[in-house]
XYZ file of C-alpha atoms in Angstrom:
671
model
C 7.400 -44.348 -109.258
C 9.966 -43.664 -106.504
C 8.651 -41.859 -103.452
C 9.021 -38.096 -103.501
C 12.031 -36.556 -101.812
C 10.616 -33.077 -102.313
C 8.062 -33.113 -99.538
C 8.107 -29.351 -99.252
C 6.928 -29.044 -102.837
C 4.205 -31.610 -102.329
C 3.153 -29.642 -99.278
C 2.899 -26.575 -101.480
C 0.605 -28.462 -103.854
C -1.600 -29.430 -100.932
C -1.786 -25.801 -99.819
C -2.729 -24.694 -103.334
C -5.400 -27.381 -103.497
C -6.801 -26.166 -100.192
C -6.832 -22.594 -101.468
C -8.742 -23.709 -104.564
C -11.207 -25.679 -102.449
C -11.856 -22.712 -100.179
C -12.470 -20.499 -103.200
C -14.981 -22.984 -104.561
C -16.728 -23.356 -101.196
C -17.259 -19.617 -101.088
C -19.116 -19.778 -104.415
C -21.237 -22.939 -104.282
C -23.333 -22.026 -107.328
C -20.237 -21.576 -109.474
C -18.038 -24.307 -108.024
C -17.587 -26.434 -111.111
C -17.018 -23.483 -113.438
C -14.583 -21.909 -110.977
C -12.587 -25.135 -110.726
C -12.267 -25.761 -114.440
C -12.058 -22.130 -115.498
C -9.218 -21.220 -113.142
C -5.841 -20.670 -114.756
C -3.307 -23.470 -114.210
C -1.584 -23.139 -110.849
C 1.692 -23.738 -112.687
C 1.769 -22.598 -116.296
C 5.497 -23.025 -116.958
C 8.533 -24.469 -115.172
C 12.179 -24.370 -116.255
C 15.339 -25.651 -114.585
C 18.494 -23.521 -114.560
C 21.500 -24.585 -116.685
C 23.417 -25.588 -113.522
C 20.468 -27.666 -112.318
C 20.172 -25.861 -108.987
C 17.049 -23.690 -109.381
C 13.568 -24.166 -110.770
C 11.801 -21.072 -112.096
C 8.028 -21.305 -112.289
C 5.111 -19.156 -113.367
C 2.635 -19.750 -110.564
C -0.918 -18.445 -110.326
C -1.977 -17.916 -106.719
C -4.684 -15.738 -105.212
C -5.656 -14.105 -108.497
C -2.162 -13.093 -109.592
C 0.790 -14.657 -111.371
C 4.192 -14.839 -109.682
C 7.630 -15.809 -110.845
C 8.625 -18.313 -108.148
C 12.191 -19.585 -107.719
C 12.949 -22.804 -105.828
C 16.448 -23.821 -104.744
C 16.692 -27.575 -105.372
C 19.984 -27.823 -103.472
C 18.438 -26.339 -100.331
C 14.898 -27.781 -100.049
C 14.310 -25.988 -96.767
C 15.076 -22.549 -98.170
C 12.228 -20.080 -98.586
C 11.167 -19.829 -102.267
C 11.577 -16.415 -103.895
C 8.403 -14.869 -105.318
C 8.427 -12.002 -107.803
C 5.134 -10.306 -108.721
C 4.366 -9.833 -112.424
C 1.405 -7.565 -111.783
C -1.405 -7.381 -114.301
C 0.802 -8.499 -117.186
C -0.084 -11.778 -118.898
C 2.850 -14.253 -118.907
C 3.424 -15.982 -122.250
C 6.765 -17.763 -121.792
C 9.686 -18.461 -119.465
C 13.377 -19.137 -120.215
C 16.731 -19.171 -118.440
C 19.609 -17.120 -119.822
C 22.574 -18.559 -117.943
C 22.262 -19.288 -114.223
C 21.494 -15.717 -113.163
C 18.809 -14.383 -115.509
C 15.235 -15.527 -115.980
C 13.528 -14.144 -119.086
C 9.743 -13.799 -119.071
C 7.667 -12.938 -122.124
C 4.573 -10.949 -121.116
C 1.788 -9.114 -122.892
C -0.918 -6.574 -122.203
C -3.829 -5.247 -124.255
C -4.143 -1.544 -124.985
C -6.180 0.735 -127.214
C -4.269 3.596 -128.847
C -4.979 6.354 -131.338
C -3.402 5.827 -134.783
C -3.817 7.682 -138.059
C -6.469 5.118 -138.995
C -8.338 5.680 -135.734
C -8.528 3.836 -132.437
C -6.973 0.381 -132.565
C -6.690 -2.323 -129.908
C -3.372 -4.172 -129.947
C -1.679 -6.841 -127.880
C 1.671 -5.431 -126.718
C 4.443 -7.916 -125.943
C 7.592 -7.367 -123.896
C 10.441 -9.388 -122.444
C 11.395 -8.924 -118.796
C 14.798 -9.951 -117.461
C 15.056 -10.845 -113.772
C 18.460 -11.276 -112.068
C 18.737 -13.715 -109.176
C 21.915 -12.030 -107.944
C 20.612 -8.476 -107.832
C 16.913 -9.208 -107.370
C 16.172 -6.571 -110.018
C 14.124 -6.779 -113.194
C 14.286 -4.741 -116.392
C 12.261 -4.564 -119.612
C 14.213 -5.450 -122.720
C 14.363 -2.968 -125.606
C 12.116 -0.659 -123.563
C 14.277 2.428 -124.068
C 14.837 1.996 -127.813
C 13.063 4.279 -130.269
C 12.022 3.498 -133.816
C 10.741 0.039 -132.961
C 7.222 -1.322 -133.232
C 6.292 -1.910 -129.614
C 4.275 -4.992 -130.573
C 7.529 -6.660 -131.686
C 9.026 -8.213 -128.582
C 11.381 -10.482 -130.471
C 12.128 -14.201 -130.515
C 14.862 -15.551 -128.247
C 17.495 -17.152 -130.508
C 20.531 -17.733 -128.270
C 21.339 -17.068 -124.603
C 25.068 -16.694 -125.412
C 26.684 -18.709 -122.570
C 30.066 -17.146 -123.348
C 28.580 -13.709 -122.768
C 26.449 -14.245 -119.626
C 25.005 -10.720 -119.453
C 23.688 -10.781 -123.031
C 21.140 -12.673 -125.128
C 20.390 -12.730 -128.844
C 16.931 -11.992 -130.259
C 15.434 -11.835 -133.739
C 13.084 -8.878 -133.830
C 10.950 -6.823 -136.198
C 12.024 -3.199 -136.304
C 11.598 -0.082 -138.393
C 15.338 0.329 -138.614
C 18.510 -1.677 -138.019
C 22.021 -0.544 -138.811
C 24.511 -3.380 -138.844
C 26.625 -5.388 -141.238
C 26.061 -8.973 -142.220
C 22.589 -8.719 -143.711
C 21.334 -10.697 -146.654
C 22.404 -8.143 -149.240
C 20.206 -6.549 -151.910
C 17.496 -8.751 -153.433
C 14.344 -8.238 -155.425
C 12.543 -8.285 -152.091
C 14.649 -5.876 -150.112
C 16.059 -3.421 -152.615
C 19.360 -1.600 -152.103
C 17.882 1.193 -150.016
C 15.578 -0.874 -147.795
C 16.017 -0.532 -144.058
C 14.506 -2.383 -141.178
C 12.829 -5.745 -141.123
C 13.378 -8.881 -139.086
C 16.872 -8.400 -137.644
C 19.218 -9.867 -135.035
C 19.898 -7.934 -131.827
C 22.103 -8.497 -128.827
C 20.525 -7.162 -125.665
C 22.150 -6.374 -122.341
C 20.185 -8.258 -119.691
C 21.242 -5.808 -116.960
C 19.923 -2.625 -118.519
C 17.692 -3.908 -121.332
C 19.493 -2.043 -124.107
C 19.860 -3.746 -127.463
C 22.043 -3.256 -130.510
C 21.611 -4.669 -134.013
C 24.188 -7.250 -135.062
C 22.706 -8.421 -138.380
C 20.176 -6.398 -140.357
C 17.291 -8.198 -141.994
C 15.084 -7.047 -144.854
C 11.300 -6.523 -144.726
C 10.906 -10.055 -146.120
C 13.264 -11.772 -143.658
C 11.550 -14.617 -141.754
C 14.222 -16.971 -140.301
C 17.736 -16.669 -138.870
C 20.251 -19.383 -137.936
C 23.308 -18.591 -135.821
C 26.522 -20.349 -134.785
C 27.829 -21.023 -131.274
C 28.997 -17.412 -130.918
C 25.614 -16.016 -132.031
C 26.835 -14.879 -135.454
C 24.407 -15.241 -138.354
C 25.132 -18.126 -140.722
C 21.819 -18.469 -142.591
C 18.878 -16.181 -143.423
C 15.598 -16.833 -145.233
C 13.421 -14.239 -146.960
C 9.886 -14.804 -148.209
C 7.253 -12.415 -149.556
C 4.523 -14.906 -150.341
C 5.879 -15.812 -153.770
C 9.693 -15.616 -153.844
C 11.813 -17.528 -151.338
C 15.481 -16.555 -150.967
C 17.955 -18.483 -148.848
C 21.259 -16.823 -147.884
C 24.127 -18.742 -146.326
C 27.566 -18.006 -144.886
C 29.762 -20.354 -146.856
C 32.911 -21.728 -145.182
C 35.760 -19.234 -145.440
C 33.543 -16.276 -146.392
C 32.730 -13.211 -144.277
C 29.302 -12.329 -145.679
C 26.256 -14.354 -146.513
C 25.409 -14.811 -150.170
C 22.419 -16.178 -152.080
C 22.349 -19.975 -151.934
C 18.829 -20.758 -153.199
C 15.932 -18.954 -154.866
C 12.478 -20.460 -155.387
C 9.320 -19.087 -157.009
C 6.038 -20.256 -155.460
C 2.329 -19.809 -156.229
C 0.663 -16.789 -154.684
C -0.595 -17.529 -151.188
C 1.766 -20.454 -150.585
C 3.610 -20.970 -147.318
C 7.389 -20.719 -147.201
C 8.840 -24.033 -148.434
C 11.177 -24.229 -145.431
C 11.248 -23.098 -141.817
C 14.826 -22.847 -140.537
C 15.627 -23.904 -136.969
C 19.343 -24.423 -136.302
C 22.204 -26.882 -136.354
C 21.830 -30.304 -134.780
C 22.721 -31.140 -131.196
C 25.793 -33.329 -130.930
C 27.258 -32.081 -134.194
C 30.740 -30.583 -134.373
C 31.125 -26.845 -133.895
C 32.123 -26.473 -137.547
C 29.119 -28.462 -138.767
C 27.586 -26.898 -141.879
C 24.184 -28.601 -141.883
C 21.040 -26.743 -140.784
C 17.810 -28.480 -139.715
C 14.754 -27.157 -141.555
C 11.079 -28.077 -141.751
C 10.196 -28.851 -145.368
C 6.622 -28.448 -146.623
C 5.858 -30.965 -149.348
C 2.854 -30.380 -151.642
C 0.357 -33.186 -151.171
C 2.466 -34.921 -148.508
C 3.430 -34.593 -144.854
C 5.903 -32.014 -143.580
C 9.341 -33.470 -142.836
C 12.598 -32.303 -141.239
C 15.579 -32.120 -143.574
C 19.174 -30.965 -143.430
C 20.258 -28.033 -145.595
C 23.837 -27.495 -146.702
C 25.289 -24.198 -145.569
C 27.485 -24.165 -148.657
C 24.791 -24.721 -151.290
C 21.388 -24.453 -149.605
C 20.552 -27.869 -151.042
C 19.021 -30.672 -149.001
C 21.559 -33.069 -147.513
C 19.297 -35.749 -145.991
C 15.948 -36.461 -144.356
C 16.243 -36.092 -140.578
C 12.693 -37.033 -139.523
C 9.614 -38.066 -141.484
C 6.356 -39.993 -141.231
C 3.954 -40.662 -144.086
C 0.884 -40.228 -141.866
C 1.925 -37.317 -139.652
C 3.591 -33.947 -140.069
C 6.713 -33.020 -138.208
C 4.974 -30.296 -136.242
C 7.819 -28.946 -134.176
C 11.313 -29.342 -132.864
C 12.978 -29.053 -129.498
C 15.228 -26.025 -129.935
C 17.658 -25.309 -127.121
C 18.217 -21.539 -126.818
C 21.257 -22.126 -124.586
C 23.090 -23.943 -127.387
C 21.174 -22.699 -130.441
C 20.830 -26.342 -131.478
C 17.974 -28.647 -132.456
C 17.720 -31.571 -130.033
C 14.631 -33.447 -131.257
C 11.792 -33.503 -133.794
C 8.177 -34.277 -132.910
C 5.128 -35.572 -134.787
C 1.797 -34.218 -133.613
C -0.341 -37.228 -134.535
C 2.408 -39.760 -133.779
C 4.064 -38.476 -130.579
C 5.687 -41.847 -129.873
C 7.840 -41.478 -132.997
C 9.936 -38.513 -131.832
C 13.438 -38.391 -133.308
C 16.274 -37.329 -130.981
C 19.544 -35.762 -132.119
C 20.818 -35.376 -128.561
C 21.743 -38.916 -127.476
C 21.468 -38.220 -123.729
C 18.019 -36.698 -124.174
C 16.866 -39.597 -126.309
C 18.079 -42.127 -123.733
C 16.271 -40.345 -120.898
C 13.090 -40.113 -122.959
C 13.080 -43.849 -123.598
C 13.552 -44.471 -119.878
C 10.635 -42.155 -119.094
C 8.369 -44.058 -121.463
C 9.005 -47.184 -119.382
C 8.714 -45.424 -116.020
C 5.424 -43.695 -116.919
C 3.544 -46.152 -119.153
C 0.171 -44.452 -118.612
C 1.369 -41.018 -119.659
C 2.925 -39.299 -122.619
C 6.133 -38.203 -120.897
C 8.511 -35.592 -122.250
C 11.547 -33.725 -120.988
C 10.507 -30.092 -120.875
C 13.669 -28.592 -119.399
C 17.186 -29.813 -118.603
C 20.396 -28.673 -117.001
C 23.336 -28.268 -119.364
C 24.832 -31.625 -118.346
C 21.420 -33.370 -118.675
C 21.705 -34.681 -115.099
C 18.710 -32.705 -113.804
C 15.453 -32.484 -115.723
C 11.854 -31.340 -115.447
C 9.518 -33.952 -116.891
C 5.979 -33.298 -118.111
C 3.580 -36.229 -117.808
C 0.554 -35.709 -120.060
C -2.630 -37.717 -119.526
C -5.995 -37.983 -121.220
C -8.039 -37.962 -117.989
C -6.279 -35.441 -115.760
C -4.076 -32.341 -116.011
C -0.345 -32.374 -116.698
C 1.947 -33.413 -113.835
C 5.491 -32.138 -113.364
C 8.324 -34.288 -112.033
C 12.014 -33.884 -111.258
C 14.511 -36.375 -112.628
C 17.888 -36.663 -110.871
C 20.375 -38.685 -112.906
C 22.898 -39.050 -110.081
C 20.290 -40.376 -107.623
C 18.359 -42.169 -110.376
C 15.087 -40.806 -108.978
C 11.943 -39.496 -110.622
C 10.125 -37.435 -108.002
C 6.670 -35.935 -108.193
C 6.883 -32.131 -108.247
C 3.320 -30.889 -108.670
C 0.225 -31.130 -110.776
C -0.200 -28.072 -112.968
C -3.747 -27.965 -111.608
C -3.772 -29.635 -108.170
C -7.454 -28.905 -107.646
C -8.301 -31.098 -110.663
C -5.717 -33.835 -110.116
C -8.444 -36.305 -109.148
C -10.731 -35.380 -112.024
C -11.801 -38.513 -113.902
C -13.254 -38.569 -117.398
C -13.202 -41.085 -120.231
C -11.536 -39.624 -123.330
C -11.152 -41.777 -126.437
C -10.437 -41.594 -130.152
C -13.463 -41.476 -132.430
C -12.840 -41.688 -136.183
C -15.049 -42.066 -139.218
C -14.712 -41.931 -143.014
C -16.331 -38.967 -144.778
C -18.543 -39.587 -147.855
C -15.662 -38.593 -150.148
C -13.367 -41.158 -148.505
C -11.366 -38.810 -146.273
C -10.639 -40.185 -142.795
C -11.706 -37.745 -140.071
C -10.155 -38.323 -136.658
C -11.581 -36.924 -133.463
C -12.042 -37.405 -129.728
C -15.016 -37.946 -127.453
C -14.897 -37.161 -123.738
C -17.619 -38.565 -121.498
C -18.319 -38.959 -117.789
C -16.470 -41.965 -116.416
C -18.319 -45.186 -117.096
C -20.719 -43.613 -119.626
C -18.708 -43.474 -122.855
C -20.768 -44.588 -125.827
C -24.090 -44.284 -124.059
C -26.979 -42.185 -125.401
C -25.873 -38.941 -123.779
C -26.669 -35.300 -124.482
C -23.894 -34.140 -126.797
C -21.789 -30.984 -127.003
C -19.872 -30.559 -130.247
C -16.665 -28.604 -129.599
C -14.688 -27.915 -132.823
C -11.221 -26.409 -132.403
C -9.959 -23.026 -133.560
C -7.409 -22.182 -136.225
C -8.781 -23.707 -138.334
C -5.266 -25.113 -138.867
C -5.138 -26.407 -135.314
C -5.729 -29.885 -133.993
C -7.199 -31.586 -130.948
C -5.340 -34.499 -129.372
C -5.967 -37.216 -126.806
C -4.426 -34.936 -124.161
C -6.576 -33.706 -121.274
C -8.724 -30.720 -122.284
C -10.099 -28.519 -119.486
C -13.020 -27.229 -121.567
C -14.179 -30.675 -122.672
C -13.584 -32.083 -119.173
C -15.822 -29.393 -117.673
C -18.797 -30.344 -119.827
C -18.150 -34.068 -119.289
C -18.072 -33.490 -115.528
C -21.557 -32.044 -115.891
C -22.910 -35.151 -117.600
C -22.394 -34.447 -121.306
C -20.487 -36.268 -124.022
C -18.150 -33.886 -125.870
C -17.109 -34.423 -129.504
C -13.971 -32.713 -130.875
C -13.436 -33.459 -134.586
C -10.250 -32.817 -136.550
C -12.091 -31.763 -139.709
C -10.296 -31.268 -143.022
C -8.102 -28.183 -142.814
C -6.734 -29.301 -139.422
C -2.974 -29.535 -139.059
C -0.758 -32.530 -138.415
C -2.027 -34.845 -141.167
C -0.041 -33.535 -144.101
C -0.337 -30.735 -146.626
C -3.055 -32.439 -148.664
C -5.366 -32.766 -145.636
C -4.838 -29.116 -144.677
C -5.330 -27.968 -148.275
C -8.553 -29.979 -148.471
C -10.026 -27.294 -146.237
C -9.129 -24.372 -148.523
C -12.285 -22.570 -149.578
C -14.413 -24.945 -147.505
C -15.464 -22.760 -144.578
C -19.137 -23.567 -144.064
C -18.955 -26.305 -146.676
C -16.908 -29.517 -146.500
C -15.199 -28.458 -143.266
C -18.615 -28.009 -141.711
C -19.829 -31.245 -143.313
C -17.040 -33.111 -141.534
C -18.407 -31.875 -138.211
C -21.995 -32.651 -139.187
C -21.201 -36.156 -140.429
C -19.264 -36.944 -137.249
C -22.296 -35.951 -135.181
C -24.550 -38.137 -137.328
C -22.152 -41.073 -136.873
C -22.323 -40.657 -133.088
C -26.110 -40.641 -133.292
C -26.117 -43.755 -135.483
C -23.766 -45.505 -133.039
C -26.135 -44.785 -130.172
C -23.590 -42.573 -128.415
C -25.568 -39.326 -128.670
C -29.178 -38.333 -128.069
C -30.318 -36.730 -131.372
C -32.757 -34.478 -129.535
C -30.150 -33.014 -127.159
C -27.201 -31.654 -129.134
C -25.498 -28.251 -128.859
C -22.487 -26.910 -130.759
C -19.902 -24.733 -128.975
C -16.558 -23.307 -130.080
C -14.033 -20.475 -129.947
C -12.413 -18.508 -132.765
C -12.846 -20.692 -135.877
C -14.754 -23.054 -133.597
C -17.055 -20.118 -132.839
C -17.615 -19.672 -136.573
C -18.362 -23.392 -136.862
C -20.920 -23.058 -134.054
C -22.656 -20.177 -135.841
C -22.461 -22.029 -139.164
C -24.003 -25.068 -137.511
C -26.892 -22.955 -136.236
C -27.546 -21.339 -139.633
C -26.545 -23.996 -142.190
C -27.825 -27.073 -140.317
C -30.433 -25.475 -138.038
C -32.356 -28.703 -137.407
C -29.353 -30.613 -136.034
C -28.696 -28.471 -132.951
C -30.818 -27.267 -130.068
C -28.411 -24.427 -129.220
C -25.131 -22.847 -130.298
C -22.460 -20.968 -128.351
C -19.844 -18.875 -130.153
C -16.845 -17.601 -128.176
C -14.792 -14.926 -129.983
C -16.155 -16.325 -133.231
C -16.204 -15.058 -136.816
C -19.619 -14.205 -138.255
C -18.832 -12.294 -141.479
C -16.106 -13.739 -143.726
C -15.601 -10.784 -146.129
C -15.219 -8.379 -143.189
C -12.791 -10.752 -141.458
C -10.573 -10.959 -144.542
C -10.729 -7.173 -144.867
C -9.688 -6.808 -141.223
C -6.650 -9.021 -141.846
C -5.691 -6.943 -144.888
C -5.975 -3.682 -142.940
C -4.243 -4.805 -139.775
C -1.635 -7.252 -141.047
C -0.896 -6.262 -144.634
C -1.029 -7.766 -148.091
C 0.601 -11.064 -147.194
C -1.967 -11.782 -144.473
C -4.797 -10.876 -146.837
C -3.376 -13.230 -149.468
C -2.953 -15.978 -146.883
C -6.600 -15.827 -145.825
C -7.962 -15.313 -149.326
C -6.155 -18.505 -150.393
C -7.720 -20.411 -147.494
C -11.161 -18.810 -147.323
C -11.712 -16.938 -150.590
C -11.441 -13.436 -152.049
C -13.717 -10.856 -150.478
C -14.039 -9.333 -153.965
C -13.981 -12.216 -156.442
C -15.811 -14.707 -154.200
C -18.050 -12.274 -152.339
C -21.333 -14.061 -153.105
C -19.946 -17.466 -152.092
C -18.562 -16.037 -148.842
C -21.812 -14.267 -147.982
C -23.646 -17.566 -148.471
C -21.699 -19.113 -145.575
C -21.369 -16.010 -143.380
C -23.721 -16.506 -140.399
C -24.319 -12.765 -139.984
C -25.537 -12.496 -143.582
C -27.871 -15.505 -143.259
C -29.070 -14.871 -139.701
C -32.671 -15.317 -140.864
C -31.869 -19.026 -141.370
C -30.792 -19.552 -137.758
C -32.772 -22.258 -135.996
C -31.613 -22.808 -132.420
C -31.022 -20.077 -129.813
C -27.518 -18.601 -130.024
C -25.260 -17.375 -127.210
C -22.487 -14.995 -128.251
C -19.549 -14.489 -125.874
C -16.726 -12.168 -126.928
C -13.730 -10.443 -125.380
C -13.926 -6.700 -125.906
C -10.133 -6.526 -126.290
C -9.928 -9.292 -128.900
C -7.204 -8.272 -131.404
C -7.610 -11.366 -133.622
C -11.359 -11.540 -134.241
C -12.787 -8.055 -133.585
C -15.608 -7.717 -131.077
C -17.862 -6.305 -133.788
C -18.055 -9.785 -135.354
C -20.257 -10.893 -132.444
C -21.912 -7.502 -131.977
C -23.038 -7.408 -135.600
C -24.201 -11.014 -135.407
C -26.394 -10.067 -132.452
C -27.897 -7.188 -134.425
C -28.599 -9.460 -137.393
C -30.273 -12.060 -135.174
C -32.373 -9.366 -133.513
C -33.460 -8.012 -136.897
C -34.433 -11.536 -137.980
C -36.471 -12.081 -134.813
C -34.257 -14.915 -133.571
C -33.442 -15.903 -129.997
C -29.986 -14.779 -128.884
C -27.823 -13.479 -126.044
C -24.582 -11.466 -126.123
C -22.119 -11.464 -123.230
C -19.244 -8.989 -123.280
C -16.021 -10.050 -121.578
C -14.559 -6.739 -120.465
C -10.781 -6.496 -120.611
C -10.444 -9.964 -122.176
C -8.403 -10.920 -125.243
C -8.839 -13.591 -127.917
C -7.270 -16.353 -125.826
C -9.317 -16.023 -122.625
C -6.156 -15.294 -120.666
C -7.993 -14.533 -117.422
C -9.303 -17.171 -115.044
C -12.243 -14.942 -114.183
C -13.425 -14.688 -117.777
C -12.784 -18.393 -118.444
C -14.972 -19.126 -115.451
C -17.636 -16.733 -116.704
C -17.538 -18.344 -120.152
C -17.967 -21.843 -118.690
C -20.674 -20.773 -116.258
C -22.744 -18.874 -118.817
C -22.357 -21.457 -121.571
C -23.403 -24.261 -119.207
C -26.420 -22.249 -118.055
C -27.424 -21.710 -121.673
C -26.864 -25.344 -122.655
C -28.794 -26.725 -119.668
C -31.757 -24.494 -120.449
C -31.976 -26.001 -123.954
C -31.028 -29.680 -123.626
C -31.178 -30.326 -119.886
C -28.580 -32.254 -117.926
């Protein structure tokens, strides 16, 4: 790699590393947990369209700052803007003047149904020219405050505006989808398009969506050209045919109750002509992998396959908000097979693969002319590193590690697969201390959340923490995980505590048989669904584990489905009933695999850790589990994370979770 020409940035990384080291030195008994539990020093970095400024979300001294670096004047003092106690969730440029930051905060309010804790999201617009910031949509009335909106287009031809798609209780504008069985002639509100003034934060509706609207596609000017509606059974696709002024129905599909929408619309392809009438859409294929297809604007019919792989889903696209175009498609379990629609981006990506052979390199942000780029280098044994690519100088310069204090962390992370008794291949990953992979180590089983998530070979701070303390860590992608096709995901439907849990159990037994795990020193740990899996492991296979740790985990399935129905509506209830079971029809089967209801079967000691402000899995799921364990005379602990949400957004609570879980694990299986 060429030597860095951004010495001032490297110096900053050194300073941040020193700050981290001094923090650790001040707390010698918590050093390891403090290191691994700290939030990333850099959580996001984006380059301006003109390639002159890098905007970063930087965590320093217990607070997050928006930091702006002038790449054209390396000696200039960076600009830092405090975000306060708000939790940053995303960062985007809107032209060369405005930086848009998505933030959230947790709050408990009184509603007609009683006190409810919600996560409130907001966009903040910061102007480099004026040095002022403003909340978007903050002065509007009639909107659900939890609906911040999705950034659709930054409207380069209108530099003081941006286009968002946003849920609202009302929207008065022309150009909606028209009356349908879903919307009705008198329906108002829904998922609509809004233009917002980035100077004052005021928005106005430009295209009104119905309550069933889910996707919008716009042209170069930000005008709507395609809209999708879906209510869980009927899918309607509206399109603006060439020469027409209003969208009309192009496709209607009837689907089984509880199905996902057959398509997710993204946008037109990069490099296509401005009058191009093909829209890129993710297509879900029953029994097969998800693929990216083109849809005709005139008919709604599929035009061609844009990206596909028989073994891996297309799990996302690179959507450029500055152009409202799709630039690339990615495969989660086959990242080397990305398909690029932007030729310049594809060329640079191939060059990066050669320049960084030990990393999975990707372009995370580019200038409009693609001559300046921020590159993310992802590794299996250390945190992500950021680099700056300069096309004119032909240099790739180190910018910073996202976690400088862990840049030298070394672990051995490898694939570990096995075939389940029914013939299904279960992939997974094992992380071990360097030089000890495959040895007879104490084992921590760490199933992911979702459950439609997926672990990868990428560095994982949680697994790395346990490995740094001498443990092997197993992360299985059990059936129901995403990325392997619809059939693999569907294989997990109705299998909570059953075949999904068996996949975890059988993977552990394979590690024992291979001599990689000590059968007498195994604990199971997880968050969210992983927390449920930990509790299920302790109650359904009590002899396999010596301890279990559930973080923000589910303990009672019928109550969890009921919570979804109350908080998120009928569609959410149907979604979860399809994947878990009906809390009415299948009540007995659900109780049989609900850890709270079978607490008397628990074998190993159980540690419950839960954020009191969790809006996804309510705190009472752990609180009630503790009561059930106490009533059954079992050994347990409950740790409340005050002010924490479902995602452990605070470095302090992440550190507490790591510290307390390690204490608990060491007391049961040693080091």
